[in-house]
mmCIF file of N, CA and C in Angstrom:
data_model
loop_
_atom_site.group_PDB
_atom_site.id
_atom_site.type_symbol
_atom_site.label_atom_id
_atom_site.label_comp_id
_atom_site.label_asym_id
_atom_site.label_seq_id
_atom_site.Cartn_x
_atom_site.Cartn_y
_atom_site.Cartn_z
ATOM 1 N N MET R 1 0.809 -1.327 0.051
ATOM 2 C CA MET R 1 -0.232 0.299 -0.142
ATOM 3 C C MET R 1 0.731 1.575 0.046
ATOM 4 N N HIS R 2 0.169 1.993 -0.855
ATOM 5 C CA HIS R 2 1.510 3.580 -1.335
ATOM 6 C C HIS R 2 1.121 4.222 -0.194
ATOM 7 N N SER R 3 2.055 5.434 0.205
ATOM 8 C CA SER R 3 1.390 6.412 0.734
ATOM 9 C C SER R 3 1.028 7.561 0.101
ATOM 10 N N PRO R 4 -0.324 8.053 0.494
ATOM 11 C CA PRO R 4 -0.661 9.373 -0.715
ATOM 12 C C PRO R 4 0.113 10.279 -0.937
ATOM 13 N N PHE R 5 1.488 10.529 -0.883
ATOM 14 C CA PHE R 5 2.172 11.192 -0.922
ATOM 15 C C PHE R 5 3.249 10.408 -2.234
ATOM 16 N N VAL R 6 3.395 9.888 -1.431
ATOM 17 C CA VAL R 6 3.781 8.923 -2.865
ATOM 18 C C VAL R 6 3.092 7.958 -4.719
ATOM 19 N N TYR R 7 1.754 7.769 -3.978
ATOM 20 C CA TYR R 7 0.761 7.933 -5.207
ATOM 21 C C TYR R 7 0.654 9.025 -5.589
ATOM 22 N N ASP R 8 0.351 9.926 -5.424
ATOM 23 C CA ASP R 8 0.467 11.162 -5.588
ATOM 24 C C ASP R 8 1.327 11.543 -6.302
ATOM 25 N N TYR R 9 2.147 11.407 -5.783
ATOM 26 C CA TYR R 9 3.635 11.821 -6.985
ATOM 27 C C TYR R 9 4.145 11.126 -7.842
ATOM 28 N N ILE R 10 4.175 10.075 -7.818
ATOM 29 C CA ILE R 10 4.365 9.036 -9.098
ATOM 30 C C ILE R 10 2.473 9.216 -10.648
ATOM 31 N N THR R 11 1.265 9.291 -10.104
ATOM 32 C CA THR R 11 1.208 9.585 -11.046
ATOM 33 C C THR R 11 0.503 11.088 -10.683
ATOM 34 N N LYS R 12 0.986 11.488 -10.679
ATOM 35 C CA LYS R 12 0.476 13.137 -10.744
ATOM 36 C C LYS R 12 1.610 14.135 -11.659
ATOM 37 N N CYS R 13 2.662 13.661 -11.400
ATOM 38 C CA CYS R 13 4.044 14.366 -12.074
ATOM 39 C C CYS R 13 4.604 13.202 -12.571
ATOM 40 N N LEU R 14 5.888 11.968 -12.195
ATOM 41 C CA LEU R 14 6.039 11.144 -12.709
ATOM 42 C C LEU R 14 5.215 9.976 -14.117
ATOM 43 N N TYR R 15 4.351 10.432 -14.218
ATOM 44 C CA TYR R 15 3.092 9.473 -14.855
ATOM 45 C C TYR R 15 2.768 10.476 -15.880
ATOM 46 N N GLN R 16 2.601 11.871 -15.767
ATOM 47 C CA GLN R 16 1.881 12.611 -16.084
ATOM 48 C C GLN R 16 2.757 12.575 -18.169
ATOM 49 N N LYS R 17 2.335 13.096 -19.089
ATOM 50 C CA LYS R 17 3.621 12.965 -20.439
ATOM 51 C C LYS R 17 3.158 14.399 -20.294
ATOM 52 N N THR R 18 4.145 15.231 -20.593
ATOM 53 C CA THR R 18 4.988 16.507 -20.925
ATOM 54 C C THR R 18 5.543 16.514 -21.599
ATOM 55 N N GLY R 19 5.708 15.410 -22.739
ATOM 56 C CA GLY R 19 6.504 16.123 -24.545
ATOM 57 C C GLY R 19 7.802 16.708 -24.271
ATOM 58 N N LEU R 20 8.360 16.586 -22.831
ATOM 59 C CA LEU R 20 9.582 17.401 -22.651
ATOM 60 C C LEU R 20 10.371 16.648 -23.664
ATOM 61 N N LYS R 21 11.786 16.828 -23.421
ATOM 62 C CA LYS R 21 13.057 16.084 -24.842
ATOM 63 C C LYS R 21 14.025 15.723 -23.992
ATOM 64 N N LEU R 22 14.118 15.583 -23.416
ATOM 65 C CA LEU R 22 15.070 15.783 -21.388
ATOM 66 C C LEU R 22 15.896 14.549 -21.791
ATOM 67 N N ALA R 23 16.951 13.711 -21.375
ATOM 68 C CA ALA R 23 16.855 12.898 -20.080
ATOM 69 C C ALA R 23 16.498 13.081 -19.414
ATOM 70 N N THR R 24 16.696 11.894 -18.624
ATOM 71 C CA THR R 24 15.988 11.133 -17.457
ATOM 72 C C THR R 24 15.518 11.776 -16.646
ATOM 73 N N THR R 25 17.310 12.000 -16.140
ATOM 74 C CA THR R 25 17.230 12.465 -14.807
ATOM 75 C C THR R 25 16.579 13.695 -14.762
ATOM 76 N N LEU R 26 17.400 14.542 -16.101
ATOM 77 C CA LEU R 26 16.790 16.126 -16.516
ATOM 78 C C LEU R 26 14.014 16.353 -16.118
ATOM 79 N N LYS R 27 14.152 15.405 -17.110
ATOM 80 C CA LYS R 27 12.595 15.010 -17.278
ATOM 81 C C LYS R 27 12.436 15.177 -15.536
ATOM 82 N N VAL R 28 12.646 14.859 -15.128
ATOM 83 C CA VAL R 28 11.276 13.894 -13.699
ATOM 84 C C VAL R 28 12.248 14.887 -12.891
ATOM 85 N N SER R 29 13.497 16.313 -12.608
ATOM 86 C CA SER R 29 13.865 17.112 -12.065
ATOM 87 C C SER R 29 12.685 18.538 -12.458
ATOM 88 N N VAL R 30 12.558 18.943 -14.184
ATOM 89 C CA VAL R 30 11.753 19.152 -13.815
ATOM 90 C C VAL R 30 10.613 19.622 -13.904
ATOM 91 N N LYS R 31 10.505 17.793 -13.914
ATOM 92 C CA LYS R 31 9.054 17.612 -13.050
ATOM 93 C C LYS R 31 8.365 17.578 -11.883
ATOM 94 N N SER R 32 9.323 17.621 -11.511
ATOM 95 C CA SER R 32 9.750 17.435 -9.736
ATOM 96 C C SER R 32 9.208 18.954 -9.390
ATOM 97 N N ILE R 33 10.283 19.982 -9.924
ATOM 98 C CA ILE R 33 10.434 21.121 -9.442
ATOM 99 C C ILE R 33 8.569 22.088 -9.716
ATOM 100 N N ASN R 34 8.267 21.473 -11.462
ATOM 101 C CA ASN R 34 6.555 22.443 -11.270
ATOM 102 C C ASN R 34 5.960 21.448 -10.276
ATOM 103 N N TYR R 35 5.712 19.754 -9.405
ATOM 104 C CA TYR R 35 4.811 19.674 -9.050
ATOM 105 C C TYR R 35 5.261 19.882 -7.880
ATOM 106 N N PHE R 36 6.553 20.165 -7.192
ATOM 107 C CA PHE R 36 6.445 20.617 -5.527
ATOM 108 C C PHE R 36 6.446 21.290 -5.551
ATOM 109 N N LYS R 37 6.185 22.960 -6.420
ATOM 110 C CA LYS R 37 6.167 24.316 -6.625
ATOM 111 C C LYS R 37 8.272 24.667 -5.213
ATOM 112 N N TYR R 38 9.281 24.087 -6.187
ATOM 113 C CA TYR R 38 9.946 24.102 -5.704
ATOM 114 C C TYR R 38 10.578 25.398 -6.055
ATOM 115 N N LYS R 39 11.522 26.581 -4.975
ATOM 116 C CA LYS R 39 11.720 27.405 -4.832
ATOM 117 C C LYS R 39 13.732 27.435 -5.752
ATOM 118 N N SER R 40 14.526 27.013 -5.151
ATOM 119 C CA SER R 40 15.786 26.401 -5.519
ATOM 120 C C SER R 40 15.803 25.730 -5.585
ATOM 121 N N ILE R 41 16.744 25.732 -6.263
ATOM 122 C CA ILE R 41 18.041 24.407 -6.603
ATOM 123 C C ILE R 41 18.817 24.432 -6.644
ATOM 124 N N PHE R 42 19.856 23.001 -6.416
ATOM 125 C CA PHE R 42 21.183 23.374 -6.404
ATOM 126 C C PHE R 42 21.831 22.210 -6.852
ATOM 127 N N LEU R 43 22.594 22.197 -8.244
ATOM 128 C CA LEU R 43 23.110 21.540 -9.242
ATOM 129 C C LEU R 43 24.649 21.205 -9.106
ATOM 130 N N VAL R 44 25.021 19.948 -8.287
ATOM 131 C CA VAL R 44 26.236 18.995 -8.073
ATOM 132 C C VAL R 44 27.600 18.833 -8.929
ATOM 133 N N GLY R 45 27.742 18.859 -9.500
ATOM 134 C CA GLY R 45 28.956 18.283 -10.511
ATOM 135 C C GLY R 45 28.481 18.241 -12.065
ATOM 136 N N ASP R 46 28.728 17.453 -12.538
ATOM 137 C CA ASP R 46 28.316 18.002 -14.281
ATOM 138 C C ASP R 46 26.827 18.021 -13.912
ATOM 139 N N TYR R 47 25.619 18.467 -13.397
ATOM 140 C CA TYR R 47 24.762 18.760 -12.974
ATOM 141 C C TYR R 47 24.777 20.181 -13.071
ATOM 142 N N ARG R 48 25.818 20.995 -13.281
ATOM 143 C CA ARG R 48 25.715 22.644 -13.292
ATOM 144 C C ARG R 48 25.852 23.308 -14.744
ATOM 145 N N THR R 49 26.306 22.351 -15.644
ATOM 146 C CA THR R 49 25.493 22.157 -16.718
ATOM 147 C C THR R 49 24.711 22.263 -17.270
ATOM 148 N N SER R 50 23.519 21.961 -16.417
ATOM 149 C CA SER R 50 22.005 21.938 -16.743
ATOM 150 C C SER R 50 21.544 23.038 -16.753
ATOM 151 N N LYS R 51 21.951 24.169 -16.102
ATOM 152 C CA LYS R 51 21.474 25.508 -15.707
ATOM 153 C C LYS R 51 20.384 25.793 -16.745
ATOM 154 N N GLU R 52 20.826 26.337 -17.593
ATOM 155 C CA GLU R 52 20.235 27.142 -18.680
ATOM 156 C C GLU R 52 18.531 26.225 -18.885
ATOM 157 N N ILE R 53 18.602 24.648 -19.087
ATOM 158 C CA ILE R 53 17.862 23.946 -19.245
ATOM 159 C C ILE R 53 16.653 24.386 -18.650
ATOM 160 N N ILE R 54 17.234 23.739 -16.958
ATOM 161 C CA ILE R 54 16.300 24.010 -15.661
ATOM 162 C C ILE R 54 15.645 25.708 -16.186
ATOM 163 N N LYS R 55 16.076 26.418 -15.484
ATOM 164 C CA LYS R 55 15.927 27.972 -16.239
ATOM 165 C C LYS R 55 14.620 28.502 -17.380
ATOM 166 N N LYS R 56 15.045 27.406 -18.431
ATOM 167 C CA LYS R 56 13.749 27.573 -19.740
ATOM 168 C C LYS R 56 12.707 26.971 -19.116
ATOM 169 N N LYS R 57 12.944 25.848 -18.485
ATOM 170 C CA LYS R 57 11.761 24.921 -18.199
ATOM 171 C C LYS R 57 10.925 24.884 -16.790
ATOM 172 N N CYS R 58 11.403 26.405 -15.674
ATOM 173 C CA CYS R 58 11.326 26.561 -14.794
ATOM 174 C C CYS R 58 11.829 27.598 -13.884
ATOM 175 N N SER R 59 11.326 28.379 -15.197
ATOM 176 C CA SER R 59 11.746 30.433 -15.030
ATOM 177 C C SER R 59 11.273 30.938 -13.479
ATOM 178 N N HIS R 60 10.643 30.306 -12.626
ATOM 179 C CA HIS R 60 10.736 30.798 -11.599
ATOM 180 C C HIS R 60 11.732 30.179 -10.269
ATOM 181 N N ILE R 61 12.607 29.430 -10.931
ATOM 182 C CA ILE R 61 13.018 28.813 -9.805
ATOM 183 C C ILE R 61 14.739 29.639 -9.164
ATOM 184 N N THR R 62 15.403 29.376 -8.926
ATOM 185 C CA THR R 62 16.205 30.117 -8.032
ATOM 186 C C THR R 62 17.546 28.801 -7.760
ATOM 187 N N PHE R 63 19.023 29.417 -8.449
ATOM 188 C CA PHE R 63 19.658 28.450 -8.008
ATOM 189 C C PHE R 63 20.699 29.530 -7.078
ATOM 190 N N VAL R 64 21.056 28.195 -6.187
ATOM 191 C CA VAL R 64 21.817 28.632 -4.670
ATOM 192 C C VAL R 64 22.646 27.314 -4.479
ATOM 193 N N GLU R 65 23.351 27.450 -3.250
ATOM 194 C CA GLU R 65 24.326 26.306 -3.370
ATOM 195 C C GLU R 65 24.108 25.557 -2.515
ATOM 196 N N ASN R 66 23.567 26.176 -1.018
ATOM 197 C CA ASN R 66 22.681 25.438 -0.223
ATOM 198 C C ASN R 66 21.477 25.482 0.478
ATOM 199 N N ASN R 67 21.088 24.711 1.047
ATOM 200 C CA ASN R 67 19.697 25.108 1.569
ATOM 201 C C ASN R 67 18.623 25.177 0.529
ATOM 202 N N ALA R 68 18.863 24.254 -0.542
ATOM 203 C CA ALA R 68 17.741 23.977 -1.284
ATOM 204 C C ALA R 68 16.959 23.795 -1.424
ATOM 205 N N ASP R 69 15.478 23.694 -1.878
ATOM 206 C CA ASP R 69 14.942 22.731 -1.984
ATOM 207 C C ASP R 69 14.573 21.499 -3.119
ATOM 208 N N ILE R 70 15.556 21.526 -3.673
ATOM 209 C CA ILE R 70 16.339 19.992 -3.980
ATOM 210 C C ILE R 70 17.212 20.018 -4.983
ATOM 211 N N LEU R 71 17.706 19.040 -4.905
ATOM 212 C CA LEU R 71 19.468 18.737 -4.908
ATOM 213 C C LEU R 71 19.719 17.965 -6.332
ATOM 214 N N ILE R 72 19.852 18.411 -6.892
ATOM 215 C CA ILE R 72 20.306 17.232 -8.310
ATOM 216 C C ILE R 72 21.721 16.794 -8.657
ATOM 217 N N ALA R 73 22.023 15.387 -8.502
ATOM 218 C CA ALA R 73 23.984 15.352 -8.808
ATOM 219 C C ALA R 73 23.443 13.543 -8.517
ATOM 220 N N THR R 74 24.963 13.545 -9.288
ATOM 221 C CA THR R 74 25.185 11.332 -9.222
ATOM 222 C C THR R 74 24.929 11.337 -8.172
ATOM 223 N N ILE R 75 25.378 10.142 -7.590
ATOM 224 C CA ILE R 75 25.278 9.202 -6.274
ATOM 225 C C ILE R 75 26.583 9.677 -5.878
ATOM 226 N N ASN R 76 27.704 9.423 -6.943
ATOM 227 C CA ASN R 76 28.906 9.869 -6.175
ATOM 228 C C ASN R 76 29.365 10.953 -6.172
ATOM 229 N N ASP R 77 28.705 12.344 -7.106
ATOM 230 C CA ASP R 77 28.999 13.882 -5.603
ATOM 231 C C ASP R 77 28.462 13.861 -4.587
ATOM 232 N N LEU R 78 27.404 13.562 -4.465
ATOM 233 C CA LEU R 78 27.282 13.319 -3.203
ATOM 234 C C LEU R 78 28.813 13.148 -1.601
ATOM 235 N N LYS R 79 29.696 12.521 -2.313
ATOM 236 C CA LYS R 79 30.367 13.271 -1.157
ATOM 237 C C LYS R 79 31.405 13.673 -1.948
ATOM 238 N N GLY R 80 31.940 14.261 -2.249
ATOM 239 C CA GLY R 80 32.482 16.100 -2.147
ATOM 240 C C GLY R 80 32.055 17.107 -2.416
ATOM 241 N N ILE R 81 30.720 16.951 -1.870
ATOM 242 C CA ILE R 81 29.966 17.789 -0.884
ATOM 243 C C ILE R 81 29.807 17.557 0.751
ATOM 244 N N ASN R 82 29.228 18.768 0.992
ATOM 245 C CA ASN R 82 29.223 18.725 2.587
ATOM 246 C C ASN R 82 27.388 18.934 3.078
ATOM 247 N N LEU R 83 27.010 17.549 2.838
ATOM 248 C CA LEU R 83 25.762 17.350 2.874
ATOM 249 C C LEU R 83 25.658 16.771 4.197
ATOM 250 N N ASP R 84 24.838 17.381 4.830
ATOM 251 C CA ASP R 84 24.413 17.080 6.529
ATOM 252 C C ASP R 84 22.965 16.688 6.764
ATOM 253 N N LEU R 85 22.725 15.727 6.338
ATOM 254 C CA LEU R 85 20.747 14.709 6.181
ATOM 255 C C LEU R 85 20.100 15.634 6.968
ATOM 256 N N SER R 86 20.638 15.338 8.474
ATOM 257 C CA SER R 86 19.612 15.463 9.485
ATOM 258 C C SER R 86 19.655 17.637 9.297
ATOM 259 N N LYS R 87 19.656 18.067 8.685
ATOM 260 C CA LYS R 87 19.481 18.969 8.098
ATOM 261 C C LYS R 87 18.837 19.826 7.036
ATOM 262 N N LEU R 88 18.865 19.114 6.188
ATOM 263 C CA LEU R 88 17.736 19.510 5.050
ATOM 264 C C LEU R 88 16.229 19.258 5.494
ATOM 265 N N PRO R 89 15.687 20.789 4.541
ATOM 266 C CA PRO R 89 14.206 20.786 5.090
ATOM 267 C C PRO R 89 13.356 19.909 5.263
ATOM 268 N N ASN R 90 12.022 19.449 5.391
ATOM 269 C CA ASN R 90 11.429 18.733 5.486
ATOM 270 C C ASN R 90 10.348 18.074 4.052
ATOM 271 N N ASP R 91 10.490 18.854 3.501
ATOM 272 C CA ASP R 91 9.893 18.961 2.043
ATOM 273 C C ASP R 91 10.754 18.513 0.908
ATOM 274 N N SER R 92 12.495 18.480 1.489
ATOM 275 C CA SER R 92 13.052 18.832 0.458
ATOM 276 C C SER R 92 13.842 17.522 -0.808
ATOM 277 N N MET R 93 13.900 17.829 -1.554
ATOM 278 C CA MET R 93 14.437 16.195 -2.132
ATOM 279 C C MET R 93 15.751 16.118 -2.725
ATOM 280 N N LEU R 94 16.401 14.868 -2.915
ATOM 281 C CA LEU R 94 17.313 14.674 -3.861
ATOM 282 C C LEU R 94 16.865 14.010 -4.773
ATOM 283 N N LEU R 95 17.765 14.475 -6.185
ATOM 284 C CA LEU R 95 17.403 13.900 -7.375
ATOM 285 C C LEU R 95 18.638 13.092 -7.241
ATOM 286 N N LEU R 96 19.403 12.090 -7.889
ATOM 287 C CA LEU R 96 20.626 11.125 -8.018
ATOM 288 C C LEU R 96 20.816 10.346 -9.139
ATOM 289 N N ASP R 97 21.300 10.727 -9.860
ATOM 290 C CA ASP R 97 21.542 10.217 -10.661
ATOM 291 C C ASP R 97 22.075 9.045 -10.521
ATOM 292 N N GLY R 98 22.628 7.877 -11.739
ATOM 293 C CA GLY R 98 23.727 6.974 -12.002
ATOM 294 C C GLY R 98 23.009 5.820 -10.810
ATOM 295 N N ILE R 99 22.311 5.375 -9.620
ATOM 296 C CA ILE R 99 22.052 4.566 -8.928
ATOM 297 C C ILE R 99 22.379 3.053 -8.768
ATOM 298 N N HIS R 100 22.508 2.515 -9.760
ATOM 299 C CA HIS R 100 22.770 1.880 -10.761
ATOM 300 C C HIS R 100 23.977 1.025 -11.932
ATOM 301 N N LYS R 101 24.460 2.192 -11.942
ATOM 302 C CA LYS R 101 25.680 2.367 -12.573
ATOM 303 C C LYS R 101 27.414 1.532 -12.638
ATOM 304 N N ASN R 102 26.522 1.139 -11.576
ATOM 305 C CA ASN R 102 27.750 -0.234 -11.330
ATOM 306 C C ASN R 102 27.892 -0.181 -9.975
ATOM 307 N N LYS R 103 28.688 -0.886 -9.502
ATOM 308 C CA LYS R 103 28.622 -1.509 -7.585
ATOM 309 C C LYS R 103 28.843 -0.496 -6.620
ATOM 310 N N LYS R 104 29.536 0.203 -6.752
ATOM 311 C CA LYS R 104 29.875 1.228 -5.182
ATOM 312 C C LYS R 104 28.571 2.217 -5.795
ATOM 313 N N ASN R 105 28.115 2.441 -6.589
ATOM 314 C CA ASN R 105 26.730 3.180 -6.695
ATOM 315 C C ASN R 105 26.347 2.979 -6.313
ATOM 316 N N HIS R 106 25.612 1.772 -6.578
ATOM 317 C CA HIS R 106 24.686 0.493 -6.108
ATOM 318 C C HIS R 106 24.606 0.797 -4.254
ATOM 319 N N ASP R 107 25.637 0.392 -3.874
ATOM 320 C CA ASP R 107 26.238 0.252 -2.613
ATOM 321 C C ASP R 107 26.082 1.175 -1.944
ATOM 322 N N SER R 108 26.383 2.574 -2.903
ATOM 323 C CA SER R 108 26.214 3.901 -1.689
ATOM 324 C C SER R 108 24.627 4.527 -1.945
ATOM 325 N N TRP R 109 23.998 3.748 -2.735
ATOM 326 C CA TRP R 109 21.810 4.068 -3.023
ATOM 327 C C TRP R 109 21.455 3.208 -1.482
ATOM 328 N N GLU R 110 22.802 1.915 -1.891
ATOM 329 C CA GLU R 110 21.226 0.882 -0.518
ATOM 330 C C GLU R 110 21.892 1.201 0.872
ATOM 331 N N ARG R 111 23.350 1.727 0.788
ATOM 332 C CA ARG R 111 23.962 2.754 2.402
ATOM 333 C C ARG R 111 22.957 4.059 2.447
ATOM 334 N N LEU R 112 22.440 5.074 2.036
ATOM 335 C CA LEU R 112 21.440 6.164 2.174
ATOM 336 C C LEU R 112 20.330 5.638 2.259
ATOM 337 N N LYS R 113 20.273 4.613 1.822
ATOM 338 C CA LYS R 113 17.991 4.081 1.973
ATOM 339 C C LYS R 113 17.665 4.502 3.616
ATOM 340 N N THR R 114 19.610 3.485 3.641
ATOM 341 C CA THR R 114 19.575 3.396 5.528
ATOM 342 C C THR R 114 19.178 4.218 6.460
ATOM 343 N N ASN R 115 19.398 5.953 5.842
ATOM 344 C CA ASN R 115 20.364 6.687 6.783
ATOM 345 C C ASN R 115 19.028 7.694 7.918
ATOM 346 N N ASN R 116 19.138 7.390 8.851
ATOM 347 C CA ASN R 116 17.691 7.872 9.642
ATOM 348 C C ASN R 116 16.975 8.680 9.575
ATOM 349 N N ASN R 117 17.545 9.819 8.453
ATOM 350 C CA ASN R 117 16.850 11.039 8.407
ATOM 351 C C ASN R 117 15.789 10.973 6.757
ATOM 352 N N VAL R 118 16.412 9.222 6.300
ATOM 353 C CA VAL R 118 15.613 9.800 4.812
ATOM 354 C C VAL R 118 14.663 8.547 4.987
ATOM 355 N N THR R 119 12.975 9.242 4.615
ATOM 356 C CA THR R 119 11.815 7.783 5.254
ATOM 357 C C THR R 119 11.313 7.958 3.567
ATOM 358 N N VAL R 120 11.400 7.833 2.753
ATOM 359 C CA VAL R 120 11.041 7.596 1.983
ATOM 360 C C VAL R 120 12.859 8.472 0.447
ATOM 361 N N THR R 121 12.725 6.936 -0.080
ATOM 362 C CA THR R 121 13.717 6.789 -1.494
ATOM 363 C C THR R 121 12.874 5.983 -2.531
ATOM 364 N N ILE R 122 12.778 6.845 -3.611
ATOM 365 C CA ILE R 122 12.341 6.075 -5.198
ATOM 366 C C ILE R 122 12.751 5.410 -5.965
ATOM 367 N N ASP R 123 13.346 4.557 -6.537
ATOM 368 C CA ASP R 123 14.198 3.875 -7.068
ATOM 369 C C ASP R 123 13.610 3.587 -8.533
ATOM 370 N N MET R 124 13.810 4.686 -9.275
ATOM 371 C CA MET R 124 13.846 4.891 -10.959
ATOM 372 C C MET R 124 13.965 4.331 -11.846
ATOM 373 N N PHE R 125 15.104 3.914 -11.016
ATOM 374 C CA PHE R 125 16.610 2.671 -11.969
ATOM 375 C C PHE R 125 17.478 3.908 -12.489
ATOM 376 N N TYR R 126 17.175 4.790 -13.686
ATOM 377 C CA TYR R 126 17.966 5.824 -14.068
ATOM 378 C C TYR R 126 18.009 6.718 -12.663
ATOM 379 N N CYS R 127 17.405 6.826 -11.912
ATOM 380 C CA CYS R 127 18.226 7.553 -10.593
ATOM 381 C C CYS R 127 17.385 7.495 -9.449
ATOM 382 N N GLY R 128 17.077 8.161 -8.598
ATOM 383 C CA GLY R 128 16.566 7.844 -7.176
ATOM 384 C C GLY R 128 16.455 9.206 -6.843
ATOM 385 N N ALA R 129 15.005 9.229 -6.172
ATOM 386 C CA ALA R 129 14.071 10.516 -5.219
ATOM 387 C C ALA R 129 14.557 10.468 -4.014
ATOM 388 N N VAL R 130 15.446 10.514 -2.739
ATOM 389 C CA VAL R 130 15.452 10.793 -1.342
ATOM 390 C C VAL R 130 14.538 11.867 -1.331
ATOM 391 N N PHE R 131 13.823 11.470 0.482
ATOM 392 C CA PHE R 131 12.366 13.242 0.605
ATOM 393 C C PHE R 131 12.643 12.369 2.167
ATOM 394 N N PHE R 132 12.435 13.395 2.473
ATOM 395 C CA PHE R 132 13.084 13.545 3.905
ATOM 396 C C PHE R 132 11.378 14.511 5.404
ATOM 397 N N ARG R 133 11.122 13.574 4.807
ATOM 398 C CA ARG R 133 9.436 13.980 5.191
ATOM 399 C C ARG R 133 8.915 12.576 7.231
ATOM 400 N N LYS R 134 9.230 13.672 7.522
ATOM 401 C CA LYS R 134 9.535 13.744 8.954
ATOM 402 C C LYS R 134 7.504 13.226 9.777
ATOM 403 N N GLU R 135 6.976 13.395 8.698
ATOM 404 C CA GLU R 135 5.872 12.646 8.906
ATOM 405 C C GLU R 135 5.364 11.385 8.939
ATOM 406 N N GLN R 136 5.918 11.209 7.708
ATOM 407 C CA GLN R 136 6.046 9.569 7.481
ATOM 408 C C GLN R 136 7.340 8.503 7.839
ATOM 409 N N VAL R 137 5.885 7.385 7.750
ATOM 410 C CA VAL R 137 6.889 6.590 8.007
ATOM 411 C C VAL R 137 8.339 5.504 6.967
ATOM 412 N N LYS R 138 9.299 5.014 7.329
ATOM 413 C CA LYS R 138 10.262 4.746 6.437
ATOM 414 C C LYS R 138 9.764 3.951 5.011
ATOM 415 N N GLU R 139 10.135 4.263 3.699
ATOM 416 C CA GLU R 139 9.286 3.315 2.328
ATOM 417 C C GLU R 139 9.874 3.247 1.171
ATOM 418 N N HIS R 140 10.591 1.773 1.064
ATOM 419 C CA HIS R 140 10.992 2.436 -0.650
ATOM 420 C C HIS R 140 10.343 1.814 -1.595
ATOM 421 N N PHE R 141 10.575 2.554 -1.891
ATOM 422 C CA PHE R 141 9.924 1.900 -3.667
ATOM 423 C C PHE R 141 10.171 1.791 -4.783
ATOM 424 N N LYS R 142 10.332 0.904 -5.781
ATOM 425 C CA LYS R 142 10.961 0.877 -7.499
ATOM 426 C C LYS R 142 9.925 0.837 -8.074
ATOM 427 N N ILE R 143 10.079 2.086 -9.109
ATOM 428 C CA ILE R 143 8.989 2.644 -10.069
ATOM 429 C C ILE R 143 9.379 2.314 -11.333
ATOM 430 N N ARG R 144 9.005 2.420 -12.260
ATOM 431 C CA ARG R 144 9.018 2.019 -13.945
ATOM 432 C C ARG R 144 8.207 3.397 -13.855
ATOM 433 N N ILE R 145 9.939 4.188 -14.628
ATOM 434 C CA ILE R 145 9.288 5.714 -15.635
ATOM 435 C C ILE R 145 9.639 5.825 -17.169
#
């Protein structure tokens, strides 16, 4: 049984046809920014080059270096930034690319899921979404997009 939060996110956001011609992780990020009405984003590593694409699709978004509503990175990039998961806002999201690219990435994804601050993860194969919802029980989902 899915939580209403996850069910709505999957059906009203991820499964909605938008006509976006973007790589999977970028498409998920644009849809998520608009669905959750995120106001700030932190792009890490190679995703910094996606700034113009995201700005074009989400004109209301502000690019920041910390305390963002959504952080987009590869799972390897998390090691290179000082990110305290216990201090992330309740409704923030990490969108991580390459979670199944190799064994090391997969192991990092599995470790992240066990973090006490992580309550919801959604494995979309190409990327993974991580949420920090204090009011929700810990749940992990695998979906096809």
